[in-house]
Amino acid sequence: MAESSPTSTNPRKTRRGNINDPPFMSFSSGPLTEELHCSICLDMFTDPVSTPCGHNFCKTCLNKHWDNSQTCNCPYCQETFNQRPDLKINTTLREIVDHYKKKSPENKTEVLCDFCEEKKLKALKSCLVCQSSYCETHLVPHLRVAGLKKHKLMDPVINLEDYICQKHERPLELFCGDDQTCVCLMCTVTDHKNHNTVPLEEEIEEKKTQLMKDVWQMIQDRIEKIQDIKHSAEVRKRNTEKEKAAHVELFTDLIRSIERCQTELLEMMEEQEKAAEKQEQELIEDLEQEITELKMRNTELEQLSHTEDHLHLLQIYSSLCSPINTRNWPEISIETHKSMTTLRRALIQLQDTLNEKLSQCVSTELKWMQQYAVDVSLDPNTANPYLILSDDGKQVRCGDTKQKLPDNPKRFDRYGIVLGMEGFSSGRFYFEVQVKGKTEWGLGVARESIDRKGENTLKPSNGCWTVVLRNENEYKACAGPTVSLSLRVKPQRVGVFVDCEKGLVSFYDVESSSHIYSFTGQSFTDKLYPYFSPYLNCKGKNSSPLIITPFSYNK
């Protein structure tokens, strides 16, 4: 290859190139360009992040979108997430975007001819040997002169010095695979002697091909992810329809059972009523008959009391003294009691049937709610100084002495309360707490802005939705005013379910699959945190801890 030194008219200064990464790929507008744009701001990604559903957004755009929304969902496909995802920058996608921005034609500065004296024209080519750029007119010698025709021409670039080896002042036209850098021909016989080198065009083509494969693979992966999401959505919809059908069938069966039991009970009561009426009529007729016989006997006695026919009196005396044909009235009252016992037994059987059906309904409802189970840990910064937390943050009990803890705005200083570590502002969540062995406790949720210093009555208007146990067997819902609860069994493990959008807070006895209480139609304008109160120790009588039980939902 013919060579020439830079002329004095060349305005550029020669320096060693620093091209460790050659221009792998020339991007142009098309489908790939669209893939590199955020659907929120419509600009190219800045610090791109990926949602669990596989869509990409600028990190700042997505955070602003979620900060201004009550629900945490994907702005593209609207899929809702139970918890706000922890966003990590997609480094591979960011590198592709940065590379595109550097190499994209619209981002390149226009290269001007180095030899135009008055008005600089746009350069058509740059010469690596001359280290200059030429417009169409000044490029003519390179196209006609034999020596110049052998110079290395390329599309015009501003940083020509980056394409020249500073040490040998020759074009960087080879790529050293051993050192992963661009070199000139002289480098192959000096510093890079015996190294694996290939023409730069060949290396660029290989890397461009590999990059295109990588990008295409990324596109294919996302297409497959979309297909997986759509398939999962179809499966979820089918399962939801099945669950709906099962719920409808269950409740329909329950309604039929109630109607059947109601009909049977009414028929039984009607039969009992008819039987009682018949018995009453028979008793009345028998009593009237006995009264008639007694009156006749009394009349005979009155007549005989005035007679002097003593012989006749003695003859009929025995018949007058004989008992009349009457019923055993004490036994009649016992028969009536037995009828009431039979009726009461029927009512108990009906109640048992209904309880069994309701238990099945609640069990199904619980299984559905448990898919929203979250991992709850206690926040020590909120715990009252008398409360003692376990090292894993899963248990809390009340101690006998006040601990020396730093006061902070989050800490409850008057009541024995501690909140969960994480708050929830949207979606649904569920957690379970063991209350076994306790004589008093309080559970539920509280809003972030709840008053933590001084007096605070437990009720929704003060920012807490709780159910409590007092005096061993007094269960109450703190609904403002308090609602007394009648529970069939003493709960050992309590499940708490919250639906932020529906304004619902429900409590369940997990082991007996029974509903305890629900706050409905509530309005949550703040983050909700799990609420725990082990209540006073009571000289060891209530020393058992509240334990957040681990829960793993299996569909």
Coordinates of C-alpha atoms in Angstrom, one line a residue:
M1 CA 0.0 0.0 0.0
A2 CA 1.3 3.4 -0.9
E3 CA 1.9 5.7 2.0
S4 CA 2.5 9.5 2.4
S5 CA 3.1 11.7 5.4
P6 CA 0.5 14.3 6.4
T7 CA 1.0 17.5 4.6
S8 CA 1.4 20.9 6.2
T9 CA -2.1 21.8 5.0
N10 CA -3.7 19.1 7.3
P11 CA -5.2 20.9 10.3
R12 CA -5.3 17.7 12.4
K13 CA -2.8 16.5 14.9
T14 CA -1.7 12.9 14.7
R15 CA -2.0 10.8 17.9
R16 CA -2.3 7.1 18.7
G17 CA -5.8 5.6 18.1
N18 CA -7.8 4.2 21.0
I19 CA -10.1 1.9 19.1
N20 CA -10.6 -1.1 21.2
D21 CA -14.2 -1.4 20.1
P22 CA -14.6 -1.0 16.4
P23 CA -17.9 0.2 14.9
F24 CA -19.6 -3.2 15.1
M25 CA -22.9 -2.4 13.5
S26 CA -24.4 0.4 11.5
F27 CA -27.9 0.9 12.9
S28 CA -30.7 2.5 10.9
S29 CA -34.3 3.3 11.7
G30 CA -36.6 0.3 11.8
P31 CA -38.1 -2.2 14.2
L32 CA -35.0 -2.3 16.3
T33 CA -35.2 1.5 16.8
E34 CA -38.7 1.2 18.1
E35 CA -37.6 -1.5 20.6
L36 CA -35.1 1.0 22.0
H37 CA -37.7 3.7 22.9
C38 CA -39.6 4.1 26.2
S39 CA -43.3 3.9 25.7
I40 CA -43.9 6.5 28.4
C41 CA -41.6 9.4 27.3
L42 CA -41.3 8.1 23.7
D43 CA -37.5 8.9 23.8
M44 CA -34.6 6.4 23.7
F45 CA -34.1 4.6 27.0
T46 CA -32.2 6.2 29.8
D47 CA -31.2 3.6 32.4
P48 CA -33.6 1.0 31.0
V49 CA -35.3 -1.3 33.5
S50 CA -37.5 -4.4 32.9
T51 CA -40.8 -5.2 34.6
P52 CA -41.7 -8.8 35.7
C53 CA -44.0 -9.0 32.6
G54 CA -41.0 -8.4 30.3
H55 CA -41.6 -4.8 29.1
N56 CA -38.9 -2.1 29.3
F57 CA -39.1 1.6 30.4
C58 CA -36.8 4.4 31.6
K59 CA -36.2 3.9 35.3
T60 CA -37.2 7.5 36.1
C61 CA -40.3 7.3 33.9
L62 CA -41.5 4.1 35.5
N63 CA -40.9 5.3 39.0
K64 CA -42.8 8.5 38.4
H65 CA -45.7 6.5 36.8
W66 CA -45.9 4.3 39.9
D67 CA -45.5 7.3 42.3
N68 CA -48.5 8.9 40.7
S69 CA -50.7 5.8 40.7
Q70 CA -52.5 3.9 43.4
T71 CA -51.8 0.6 41.7
C72 CA -48.5 -0.9 40.7
N73 CA -49.0 -2.1 37.1
C74 CA -47.2 -2.2 33.8
P75 CA -48.0 0.9 31.7
Y76 CA -47.8 -1.2 28.5
C77 CA -49.9 -4.3 29.2
Q78 CA -51.6 -3.2 32.5
E79 CA -50.5 -6.3 34.4
T80 CA -50.8 -5.5 38.2
F81 CA -48.1 -6.5 40.6
N82 CA -48.8 -7.4 44.2
Q83 CA -45.6 -5.7 45.4
R84 CA -43.7 -2.8 43.8
P85 CA -40.8 -4.6 41.9
D86 CA -37.2 -3.8 42.9
L87 CA -36.0 -2.2 39.6
K88 CA -32.6 -3.2 38.4
I89 CA -31.0 -1.5 35.3
N90 CA -30.9 -3.8 32.3
T91 CA -27.2 -3.4 31.5
T92 CA -27.3 -5.3 28.2
L93 CA -30.1 -3.1 26.9
R94 CA -28.3 0.0 28.1
E95 CA -25.1 -0.9 26.3
I96 CA -27.1 -1.5 23.1
V97 CA -28.8 1.9 23.5
D98 CA -25.5 3.7 24.2
H99 CA -23.9 2.1 21.2
Y100 CA -26.8 3.0 19.0
K101 CA -26.7 6.6 20.2
K102 CA -23.0 6.8 19.3
K103 CA -23.3 5.2 15.9
S104 CA -26.8 6.4 14.8
P105 CA -26.6 8.6 11.7
E106 CA -28.8 11.3 13.2
N107 CA -26.4 11.6 16.2
K108 CA -23.3 12.2 14.0
T109 CA -21.8 15.6 13.5
E110 CA -21.5 16.6 9.8
V111 CA -17.9 16.2 8.6
L112 CA -16.6 19.1 6.4
C113 CA -13.8 19.2 3.8
D114 CA -10.4 20.1 5.2
F115 CA -9.3 21.8 2.0
C116 CA -12.2 24.1 1.1
E117 CA -10.9 27.6 1.7
E118 CA -14.0 29.8 1.7
K119 CA -17.3 27.9 2.3
K120 CA -16.6 24.5 3.7
L121 CA -18.4 21.8 1.8
K122 CA -19.6 18.5 3.2
A123 CA -16.9 15.8 3.0
L124 CA -17.5 12.8 0.8
K125 CA -14.6 10.6 2.0
S126 CA -11.8 10.6 4.6
C127 CA -8.3 9.3 3.8
L128 CA -6.5 7.4 6.5
V129 CA -3.2 7.9 4.9
C130 CA -3.5 11.6 4.4
Q131 CA -5.6 11.9 7.6
S132 CA -7.8 14.4 5.9
S133 CA -11.4 14.6 4.7
Y134 CA -12.3 15.6 1.2
C135 CA -15.4 17.0 -0.6
E136 CA -16.3 15.8 -4.0
T137 CA -14.1 18.3 -5.8
H138 CA -11.0 17.8 -3.6
L139 CA -11.4 14.0 -3.7
V140 CA -10.7 13.9 -7.5
P141 CA -6.9 13.4 -7.2
H142 CA -7.5 10.3 -5.0
L143 CA -9.6 8.9 -7.7
R144 CA -7.2 9.7 -10.6
V145 CA -3.6 9.8 -9.4
A146 CA -2.1 6.3 -9.3
G147 CA -0.3 6.8 -6.0
L148 CA -3.2 8.3 -4.3
K149 CA -5.6 5.7 -5.6
K150 CA -3.9 3.2 -3.3
H151 CA -4.8 5.3 -0.2
K152 CA -7.3 3.9 2.3
L153 CA -10.6 5.8 1.9
M154 CA -13.5 5.5 4.2
D155 CA -16.8 7.3 5.0
P156 CA -16.1 10.7 6.5
V157 CA -15.3 10.8 10.2
I158 CA -14.3 13.7 12.5
N159 CA -11.9 11.7 14.7
L160 CA -9.5 10.5 12.0
E161 CA -6.7 10.4 14.5
D162 CA -8.4 7.5 16.3
Y163 CA -7.9 5.4 13.1
I164 CA -4.1 6.0 13.0
C165 CA -1.4 4.2 14.9
Q166 CA 0.4 7.0 16.8
K167 CA 3.6 4.9 17.1
H168 CA 4.0 4.1 13.4
E169 CA 1.6 6.8 11.9
R170 CA -0.1 4.2 9.8
P171 CA -3.7 3.2 9.4
L172 CA -5.2 0.8 12.0
E173 CA -6.4 -1.8 9.5
L174 CA -5.9 -5.0 11.5
F175 CA -7.3 -6.4 14.7
C176 CA -5.2 -8.3 17.2
G177 CA -7.2 -11.1 18.7
D178 CA -4.7 -11.7 21.5
D179 CA -4.7 -8.1 22.9
Q180 CA -8.2 -7.2 21.6
T181 CA -7.1 -4.0 20.0
C182 CA -6.7 -2.4 16.5
V183 CA -3.1 -2.4 15.1
C184 CA -1.3 -1.3 11.9
L185 CA 0.9 -3.4 9.6
M186 CA 4.1 -2.3 11.4
C187 CA 2.6 -3.4 14.8
T188 CA 2.5 -7.0 13.5
V189 CA 6.2 -7.1 13.1
T190 CA 7.0 -5.3 16.4
D191 CA 4.8 -5.2 19.5
H192 CA 2.3 -7.7 18.1
K193 CA 4.6 -10.1 16.4
N194 CA 3.3 -13.7 16.2
H195 CA -0.1 -12.5 17.5
N196 CA -3.4 -13.6 15.8
T197 CA -4.4 -10.7 13.6
V198 CA -7.1 -10.4 11.0
P199 CA -8.2 -7.5 8.7
L200 CA -10.3 -5.0 10.6
E201 CA -13.2 -5.4 8.2
E202 CA -13.3 -9.1 8.9
E203 CA -13.3 -8.6 12.7
I204 CA -16.0 -5.9 12.3
E205 CA -18.1 -8.2 10.2
E206 CA -17.8 -11.0 12.7
K207 CA -18.6 -8.8 15.7
K208 CA -21.4 -7.2 13.8
T209 CA -22.8 -10.6 12.9
Q210 CA -22.5 -11.7 16.6
L211 CA -24.1 -8.5 17.8
M212 CA -27.0 -8.9 15.4
K213 CA -27.4 -12.5 16.6
D214 CA -27.4 -11.3 20.2
V215 CA -29.9 -8.5 19.5
W216 CA -32.0 -10.9 17.6
Q217 CA -31.8 -13.4 20.4
M218 CA -32.9 -10.8 22.8
I219 CA -35.9 -10.0 20.6
Q220 CA -36.7 -13.7 20.3
D221 CA -36.4 -14.1 24.1
R222 CA -38.9 -11.2 24.6
I223 CA -41.2 -12.6 22.0
E224 CA -41.2 -15.9 23.9
K225 CA -41.7 -14.1 27.1
I226 CA -44.7 -12.4 25.6
Q227 CA -46.0 -15.8 24.5
D228 CA -45.4 -17.2 28.0
I229 CA -47.3 -14.3 29.6
K230 CA -50.2 -14.7 27.2
H231 CA -50.2 -18.5 27.8
S232 CA -50.1 -17.8 31.6
A233 CA -52.9 -15.3 31.2
E234 CA -55.0 -17.9 29.3
V235 CA -54.3 -20.6 32.0
R236 CA -55.1 -18.1 34.7
K237 CA -58.3 -17.1 33.0
R238 CA -59.3 -20.8 32.6
N239 CA -58.4 -21.5 36.3
T240 CA -60.4 -18.4 37.3
E241 CA -63.4 -19.6 35.4
K242 CA -63.1 -23.0 37.0
E243 CA -62.8 -21.4 40.4
K244 CA -65.8 -19.2 39.7
A245 CA -67.8 -22.2 38.6
A246 CA -66.8 -24.1 41.7
H247 CA -67.8 -21.2 43.9
V248 CA -71.1 -20.8 42.1
E249 CA -71.7 -24.6 42.5
L250 CA -70.7 -24.5 46.2
F251 CA -72.9 -21.5 47.0
T252 CA -75.8 -22.9 44.9
D253 CA -75.5 -26.2 46.8
L254 CA -75.5 -24.2 50.1
I255 CA -78.6 -22.2 49.1
R256 CA -80.4 -25.4 48.1
S257 CA -79.4 -27.1 51.3
I258 CA -80.7 -24.1 53.3
E259 CA -84.0 -24.1 51.3
R260 CA -84.3 -27.8 51.7
C261 CA -83.6 -27.7 55.4
Q262 CA -86.0 -24.7 55.7
T263 CA -88.7 -26.6 53.9
E264 CA -88.2 -29.7 56.1
L265 CA -88.2 -27.6 59.2
L266 CA -91.4 -25.8 58.3
E267 CA -93.1 -29.1 57.4
M268 CA -92.0 -30.6 60.6
M269 CA -93.2 -27.6 62.6
E270 CA -96.5 -27.7 60.7
E271 CA -96.9 -31.4 61.5
Q272 CA -96.0 -30.8 65.1
E273 CA -98.5 -28.0 65.2
K274 CA -101.2 -30.2 63.7
A275 CA -100.4 -33.0 66.1
A276 CA -100.4 -30.6 69.0
E277 CA -103.8 -29.1 68.0
K278 CA -105.2 -32.6 67.6
Q279 CA -103.9 -33.7 70.9
E280 CA -105.2 -30.5 72.6
Q281 CA -108.6 -31.1 71.0
E282 CA -108.6 -34.7 72.2
L283 CA -107.6 -33.6 75.7
I284 CA -110.3 -31.0 75.8
E285 CA -112.9 -33.5 74.7
D286 CA -111.7 -36.0 77.3
L287 CA -111.7 -33.4 80.0
E288 CA -115.2 -32.2 79.0
Q289 CA -116.4 -35.8 79.0
E290 CA -114.9 -36.4 82.5
I291 CA -116.4 -33.1 83.7
T292 CA -119.9 -34.3 82.4
E293 CA -119.6 -37.6 84.2
L294 CA -118.5 -35.9 87.4
K295 CA -121.4 -33.5 87.3
M296 CA -123.8 -36.4 86.7
R297 CA -122.3 -38.3 89.7
N298 CA -122.6 -35.1 91.8
T299 CA -126.2 -34.7 90.8
E300 CA -126.9 -38.3 91.9
L301 CA -125.2 -37.7 95.2
E302 CA -127.2 -34.6 95.9
Q303 CA -130.4 -36.6 95.2
L304 CA -129.4 -39.4 97.4
S305 CA -128.5 -37.0 100.2
H306 CA -132.2 -36.3 100.6
T307 CA -133.5 -39.8 100.4
E308 CA -134.2 -42.1 103.4
D309 CA -133.9 -45.2 101.2
H310 CA -130.7 -46.3 103.0
L311 CA -130.8 -49.7 101.5
H312 CA -130.7 -48.3 97.9
L313 CA -127.8 -45.9 99.0
L314 CA -125.8 -48.8 100.1
Q315 CA -126.5 -50.7 96.9
I316 CA -125.1 -47.9 94.6
Y317 CA -122.3 -46.7 97.0
S318 CA -119.7 -48.9 95.4
S319 CA -120.4 -47.7 91.9
L320 CA -120.3 -44.1 93.1
C321 CA -116.9 -44.7 94.6
S322 CA -115.4 -46.4 91.6
P323 CA -113.0 -44.0 89.6
I324 CA -114.1 -42.6 86.3
N325 CA -112.3 -43.5 83.1
T326 CA -109.6 -40.7 82.9
R327 CA -106.1 -40.1 81.4
N328 CA -102.8 -39.9 83.2
W329 CA -102.3 -36.2 82.9
P330 CA -98.6 -36.1 84.0
E331 CA -97.7 -38.4 81.2
I332 CA -99.5 -36.2 78.7
S333 CA -97.3 -33.3 79.6
I334 CA -94.2 -35.5 79.2
E335 CA -95.3 -36.4 75.6
T336 CA -95.5 -32.6 74.8
H337 CA -91.9 -32.1 76.2
K338 CA -90.7 -34.9 74.0
S339 CA -92.2 -33.2 70.9
M340 CA -90.3 -30.0 71.8
T341 CA -87.1 -32.0 72.3
T342 CA -87.6 -33.6 68.8
L343 CA -88.1 -30.1 67.3
R344 CA -85.0 -28.8 69.1
R345 CA -82.9 -31.7 67.9
A346 CA -84.0 -31.0 64.3
L347 CA -82.9 -27.4 64.7
I348 CA -79.5 -28.4 66.0
Q349 CA -79.1 -30.8 63.0
L350 CA -80.0 -28.0 60.7
Q351 CA -77.5 -25.6 62.3
D352 CA -74.8 -28.3 62.0
T353 CA -75.5 -28.8 58.3
L354 CA -75.4 -25.0 57.7
N355 CA -72.1 -24.7 59.7
E356 CA -70.6 -27.5 57.6
K357 CA -71.6 -25.8 54.4
L358 CA -70.3 -22.5 55.6
S359 CA -67.0 -24.0 56.6
Q360 CA -66.6 -25.4 53.1
C361 CA -67.2 -21.9 51.7
V362 CA -64.8 -20.2 54.0
S363 CA -62.1 -22.9 53.4
T364 CA -62.4 -22.3 49.6
E365 CA -62.3 -18.5 50.2
L366 CA -59.2 -18.9 52.5
K367 CA -57.3 -20.9 49.8
W368 CA -58.0 -18.1 47.3
M369 CA -56.8 -15.4 49.7
Q370 CA -53.7 -17.3 50.7
Q371 CA -52.2 -16.9 47.2
Y372 CA -51.6 -13.3 48.2
A373 CA -49.5 -14.3 51.3
V374 CA -46.6 -11.9 52.0
D375 CA -43.4 -12.3 54.0
V376 CA -44.0 -10.1 57.1
S377 CA -41.3 -9.0 59.5
L378 CA -41.6 -6.8 62.6
D379 CA -40.1 -3.3 62.4
P380 CA -38.1 -2.7 65.6
N381 CA -38.1 1.1 65.1
T382 CA -41.9 1.1 65.7
A383 CA -41.9 -1.3 68.8
N384 CA -43.0 0.1 72.2
P385 CA -40.0 -0.1 74.6
Y386 CA -41.8 -2.8 76.7
L387 CA -42.0 -5.2 73.7
I388 CA -39.4 -7.8 73.1
L389 CA -38.9 -8.9 69.4
S390 CA -37.1 -12.1 68.3
D391 CA -33.9 -11.8 66.3
D392 CA -35.6 -13.0 63.1
G393 CA -38.4 -10.4 63.5
K394 CA -41.2 -13.0 63.5
Q395 CA -42.2 -13.0 67.2
V396 CA -43.2 -10.3 69.7
R397 CA -44.1 -10.6 73.4
C398 CA -44.5 -8.0 76.3
G399 CA -41.7 -7.8 78.9
D400 CA -41.9 -6.6 82.5
T401 CA -39.4 -3.7 82.2
K402 CA -39.0 -0.8 79.8
Q403 CA -36.0 -1.1 77.6
K404 CA -33.8 1.9 76.8
L405 CA -34.4 2.5 73.2
P406 CA -33.9 5.6 71.1
D407 CA -37.1 7.6 70.7
N408 CA -38.1 8.3 67.1
P409 CA -41.3 9.4 65.3
K410 CA -42.1 5.9 64.3
R411 CA -42.1 4.3 67.8
F412 CA -45.3 3.7 69.8
D413 CA -44.6 5.2 73.3
R414 CA -47.9 4.6 75.1
Y415 CA -49.4 1.3 73.8
G416 CA -47.7 -2.1 73.3
I417 CA -47.8 -2.0 69.5
V418 CA -45.4 -2.9 66.8
L419 CA -45.9 -2.6 63.0
G420 CA -44.7 -4.7 60.1
M421 CA -41.5 -3.7 58.2
E422 CA -43.2 -3.3 54.8
G423 CA -46.3 -1.2 54.0
F424 CA -48.8 -1.7 51.2
S425 CA -50.6 1.0 49.2
S426 CA -52.3 -1.2 46.5
G427 CA -53.3 -4.7 45.6
R428 CA -54.0 -7.5 48.1
F429 CA -52.0 -9.1 50.8
Y430 CA -52.4 -11.8 53.4
F431 CA -50.6 -13.0 56.5
E432 CA -51.1 -15.4 59.4
V433 CA -50.3 -15.1 63.1
Q434 CA -50.3 -17.7 65.9
V435 CA -52.1 -16.6 69.0
K436 CA -52.1 -19.9 70.8
G437 CA -51.7 -19.7 74.6
K438 CA -52.6 -16.0 74.8
T439 CA -55.4 -14.5 76.9
E440 CA -55.2 -11.0 75.3
W441 CA -54.0 -9.8 71.9
G442 CA -54.7 -7.4 69.0
L443 CA -54.2 -7.9 65.3
G444 CA -55.0 -6.1 62.0
V445 CA -53.5 -3.3 59.9
A446 CA -52.8 0.4 60.6
R447 CA -52.1 3.3 58.3
E448 CA -48.7 4.8 58.1
S449 CA -49.9 8.2 59.6
I450 CA -51.4 6.6 62.7
D451 CA -50.7 8.6 65.9
R452 CA -47.9 6.8 67.7
K453 CA -47.6 9.2 70.7
G454 CA -50.2 9.4 73.4
E455 CA -53.9 8.4 73.4
N456 CA -55.3 6.6 70.4
T457 CA -58.6 4.8 70.4
L458 CA -58.6 1.7 68.2
K459 CA -61.0 2.4 65.3
P460 CA -60.9 3.0 61.6
S461 CA -61.3 6.8 61.8
N462 CA -58.0 6.8 63.8
G463 CA -56.3 4.7 61.2
C464 CA -56.4 1.1 62.5
W465 CA -58.6 -1.9 61.6
T466 CA -58.2 -4.5 64.3
V467 CA -59.8 -7.4 66.1
V468 CA -58.8 -8.0 69.8
L469 CA -59.1 -10.6 72.5
R470 CA -59.7 -9.4 76.1
N471 CA -60.2 -11.4 79.4
E472 CA -59.5 -14.8 77.8
N473 CA -62.7 -15.1 75.8
E474 CA -64.1 -11.7 74.9
Y475 CA -63.5 -11.2 71.2
K476 CA -64.2 -7.7 69.8
A477 CA -63.9 -5.9 66.5
C478 CA -62.7 -2.3 67.0
A479 CA -65.1 -0.8 64.5
G480 CA -65.9 2.4 66.5
P481 CA -68.2 1.5 68.3
T482 CA -66.8 -1.9 69.4
V483 CA -68.6 -5.0 68.1
S484 CA -68.7 -8.0 70.3
L485 CA -68.0 -11.3 68.5
S486 CA -69.4 -14.7 69.3
L487 CA -66.9 -17.4 68.1
R488 CA -67.7 -21.2 68.2
V489 CA -64.1 -22.1 68.9
K490 CA -61.1 -20.3 70.3
P491 CA -58.8 -19.3 67.4
Q492 CA -55.2 -20.6 67.5
R493 CA -54.0 -19.1 64.3
V494 CA -55.6 -15.9 62.7
G495 CA -55.4 -15.0 59.1
V496 CA -55.6 -11.4 58.0
F497 CA -56.6 -10.5 54.4
V498 CA -56.6 -7.0 52.9
D499 CA -57.9 -5.8 49.5
C500 CA -56.8 -2.1 49.2
E501 CA -58.8 -1.4 46.1
K502 CA -62.1 -2.8 47.6
G503 CA -61.5 -1.3 51.1
L504 CA -61.7 -4.7 52.7
V505 CA -60.0 -6.1 55.9
S506 CA -61.0 -9.6 56.9
F507 CA -60.1 -11.9 59.8
Y508 CA -60.3 -15.7 59.7
D509 CA -59.8 -18.6 62.1
V510 CA -57.4 -20.6 59.9
E511 CA -57.7 -24.0 61.7
S512 CA -61.5 -24.1 61.8
S513 CA -61.9 -22.3 58.4
S514 CA -64.3 -19.9 59.9
H515 CA -64.9 -16.2 59.4
I516 CA -64.3 -13.9 62.3
Y517 CA -65.1 -10.4 61.1
S518 CA -64.7 -8.1 58.1
F519 CA -64.3 -4.3 57.8
T520 CA -66.0 -3.4 54.4
G521 CA -66.3 -0.3 52.3
Q522 CA -63.2 1.4 53.9
S523 CA -61.2 4.1 52.2
F524 CA -57.4 3.7 52.4
T525 CA -55.6 7.0 51.6
D526 CA -52.2 5.9 53.1
K527 CA -49.9 3.0 53.2
L528 CA -51.2 0.1 55.4
Y529 CA -48.8 -1.8 57.7
P530 CA -49.5 -5.1 59.6
Y531 CA -50.4 -4.3 63.2
F532 CA -49.5 -6.5 66.2
S533 CA -50.2 -6.1 69.9
P534 CA -49.3 -8.9 72.3
Y535 CA -50.9 -6.8 75.2
L536 CA -49.7 -6.9 78.8
N537 CA -47.8 -9.7 80.3
C538 CA -50.2 -10.0 83.3
K539 CA -47.6 -11.6 85.6
G540 CA -46.8 -14.4 83.1
K541 CA -50.5 -15.3 82.4
N542 CA -50.3 -13.7 78.9
S543 CA -46.5 -14.2 78.3
S544 CA -46.9 -16.3 75.1
P545 CA -45.7 -14.4 72.0
L546 CA -47.5 -13.5 68.8
I547 CA -45.8 -15.5 66.1
I548 CA -45.9 -14.6 62.4
T549 CA -46.2 -18.0 60.8
P550 CA -44.4 -18.7 57.6
F551 CA -46.7 -19.5 54.7
S552 CA -46.0 -20.9 51.3
Y553 CA -48.9 -21.0 48.9
N554 CA -49.1 -23.9 46.5
K555 CA -51.6 -23.6 43.7

